[in-house]
Amino acid sequence: MEEAIRLSLENVESGKGGPFGCVVVKGGVIIAHGANEVTTSNDPTAHAEVVAIRKACAELGSFQLDGCEIYCSCEPCPMCLGAIYWARPKAIYYANTKADAAAIDFDDAFIYAEMERPIGDRKLFTQQLMRDEAQVAFEKWKASTKKIEY
């Protein structure tokens, strides 16, 4: 956790991004670091956790973080929490809370609220198109003998 916090401080002091750091640990050894890179990479998904997960998966040569632990300087946002669940580590630890983040204008409450609303009531216009055509890929996936399930 100390390293995740150090990364968050370093990121603020360098002006490279938001005050967020993350490390992925396996067997007591840090295998990947991540700091918020949203503004430096012009990538809204480049949160510390996503950066660290990408690096850890590359290091392990796997799309899962089996047996790993993730240490975050702050409670993950909805996007990062989803990424963490998909990565399947054995544990996650965090320091600051989402309320702490909201107090410095990193408030994810609107995303949590939007996720609970029916699609038609969300602020971002959303409409389903071409479901029948898209179902073909799902049907092929279901029947495939080449798939790697995850």
Coordinates of C-alpha atoms in Angstrom, one line a residue:
M1 CA 0.0 0.0 0.0
E2 CA 2.9 2.3 0.7
E3 CA 4.0 2.1 -2.9
A4 CA 0.5 2.8 -4.3
I5 CA 0.3 5.9 -2.1
R6 CA 3.8 6.9 -3.1
L7 CA 2.8 6.7 -6.8
S8 CA -0.3 8.8 -6.1
L9 CA 1.9 11.5 -4.5
E10 CA 4.5 11.4 -7.2
N11 CA 1.8 11.8 -9.8
V12 CA 0.5 15.0 -8.2
E13 CA 3.9 16.4 -7.7
S14 CA 5.0 15.8 -11.3
G15 CA 1.7 17.1 -12.7
K16 CA 1.3 14.0 -14.8
G17 CA -2.2 13.1 -13.6
G18 CA -4.7 12.7 -10.8
P19 CA -3.7 11.6 -7.2
F20 CA -4.1 7.9 -7.8
G21 CA -1.6 5.0 -7.7
C22 CA -1.9 1.2 -7.8
V23 CA 0.3 -1.8 -7.6
V24 CA -0.3 -5.5 -8.4
V25 CA 1.4 -8.0 -6.1
K26 CA 1.9 -11.7 -6.6
G27 CA 3.7 -13.9 -4.1
G28 CA 4.6 -10.8 -2.0
V29 CA 6.4 -9.1 -5.0
I30 CA 5.2 -6.1 -6.9
I31 CA 4.8 -7.2 -10.5
A32 CA 3.2 -4.0 -11.9
H33 CA 2.8 -0.3 -11.1
G34 CA 0.2 2.2 -12.3
A35 CA -0.5 5.8 -11.8
N36 CA -3.3 7.9 -13.3
E37 CA -2.4 8.8 -16.9
V38 CA -5.8 10.2 -18.1
T39 CA -4.6 13.7 -19.0
T40 CA -1.1 12.8 -20.2
S41 CA -2.3 10.0 -22.5
N42 CA -5.6 11.6 -23.5
D43 CA -7.2 8.3 -22.4
P44 CA -10.2 8.4 -20.1
T45 CA -9.7 4.7 -19.2
A46 CA -6.0 5.2 -18.1
H47 CA -6.9 5.2 -14.4
A48 CA -4.1 3.8 -12.1
E49 CA -5.9 0.5 -11.6
V50 CA -6.4 -0.1 -15.4
V51 CA -2.8 0.9 -16.1
A52 CA -1.5 -1.5 -13.5
I53 CA -3.8 -4.4 -14.6
R54 CA -2.7 -4.0 -18.2
K55 CA 1.0 -4.1 -17.2
A56 CA 0.5 -7.0 -14.8
C57 CA -1.3 -9.1 -17.4
A58 CA 1.4 -8.4 -19.9
E59 CA 4.0 -9.4 -17.3
L60 CA 2.2 -12.6 -16.5
G61 CA 1.2 -13.4 -20.1
S62 CA -2.3 -13.9 -19.0
F63 CA -5.7 -12.1 -19.1
Q64 CA -6.3 -13.0 -15.5
L65 CA -4.5 -12.1 -12.3
D66 CA -4.8 -15.4 -10.6
G67 CA -3.2 -15.4 -7.1
C68 CA -2.6 -11.6 -7.2
E69 CA -3.5 -8.8 -4.9
I70 CA -4.3 -5.2 -6.0
Y71 CA -3.4 -2.3 -3.8
C72 CA -5.0 1.1 -4.7
S73 CA -4.4 4.5 -3.2
C74 CA -8.2 5.0 -3.4
E75 CA -11.3 3.0 -3.6
P76 CA -11.8 2.1 -7.2
C77 CA -14.3 3.9 -9.4
P78 CA -17.1 1.8 -11.2
M79 CA -14.9 1.3 -14.3
C80 CA -11.9 0.2 -12.4
L81 CA -13.9 -2.0 -10.1
G82 CA -15.4 -3.7 -13.2
A83 CA -11.9 -4.2 -14.6
I84 CA -10.6 -5.6 -11.3
Y85 CA -13.5 -8.1 -11.2
W86 CA -12.8 -9.2 -14.8
A87 CA -9.1 -9.6 -13.9
R88 CA -10.0 -12.0 -11.1
P89 CA -7.4 -11.2 -8.4
K90 CA -7.7 -12.8 -5.0
A91 CA -8.0 -9.6 -3.1
I92 CA -8.1 -5.8 -3.4
Y93 CA -7.0 -3.3 -0.8
Y94 CA -7.6 0.5 -0.8
A95 CA -6.6 3.6 1.2
N96 CA -8.8 6.6 0.5
T97 CA -12.6 6.1 0.1
K98 CA -14.8 7.2 -2.8
A99 CA -16.2 9.9 -0.4
D100 CA -12.6 11.2 0.1
A101 CA -12.3 11.3 -3.7
A102 CA -15.6 13.1 -4.1
A103 CA -14.4 15.7 -1.6
I104 CA -11.6 16.7 -4.1
D105 CA -14.0 16.7 -7.1
F106 CA -13.5 13.1 -8.3
D107 CA -17.1 12.1 -7.7
D108 CA -18.4 8.9 -9.2
A109 CA -21.9 9.2 -7.6
F110 CA -23.4 10.2 -10.9
I111 CA -22.1 7.0 -12.6
Y112 CA -23.5 4.8 -9.8
A113 CA -26.9 6.6 -10.1
E114 CA -26.9 6.3 -13.9
M115 CA -26.3 2.6 -13.7
E116 CA -29.4 2.2 -11.6
R117 CA -31.7 4.1 -14.0
P118 CA -33.6 2.4 -16.8
I119 CA -31.8 3.0 -20.1
G120 CA -34.4 5.4 -21.4
D121 CA -34.0 7.6 -18.3
R122 CA -30.2 8.0 -18.5
K123 CA -28.6 11.3 -19.2
L124 CA -26.6 9.9 -22.1
F125 CA -28.9 9.0 -25.0
T126 CA -28.7 5.3 -25.5
Q127 CA -30.6 3.2 -28.1
Q128 CA -30.4 -0.4 -29.1
L129 CA -29.8 -1.2 -32.8
M130 CA -29.4 -4.3 -34.9
R131 CA -29.8 -6.9 -32.2
D132 CA -30.7 -9.7 -34.6
E133 CA -27.6 -9.1 -36.7
A134 CA -25.4 -9.0 -33.6
Q135 CA -26.8 -12.2 -32.2
V136 CA -25.0 -14.1 -34.9
A137 CA -21.6 -13.5 -33.2
F138 CA -23.1 -14.7 -29.9
E139 CA -24.5 -17.8 -31.4
K140 CA -21.2 -18.6 -33.1
W141 CA -19.4 -18.0 -29.7
K142 CA -21.8 -20.4 -27.9
A143 CA -21.1 -23.1 -30.5
S144 CA -17.4 -22.5 -31.0
T145 CA -14.8 -25.1 -30.1
K146 CA -12.0 -22.6 -30.4
K147 CA -13.1 -20.2 -27.7
I148 CA -11.1 -19.5 -24.5
E149 CA -13.6 -18.8 -21.8
Y150 CA -13.0 -16.0 -19.3

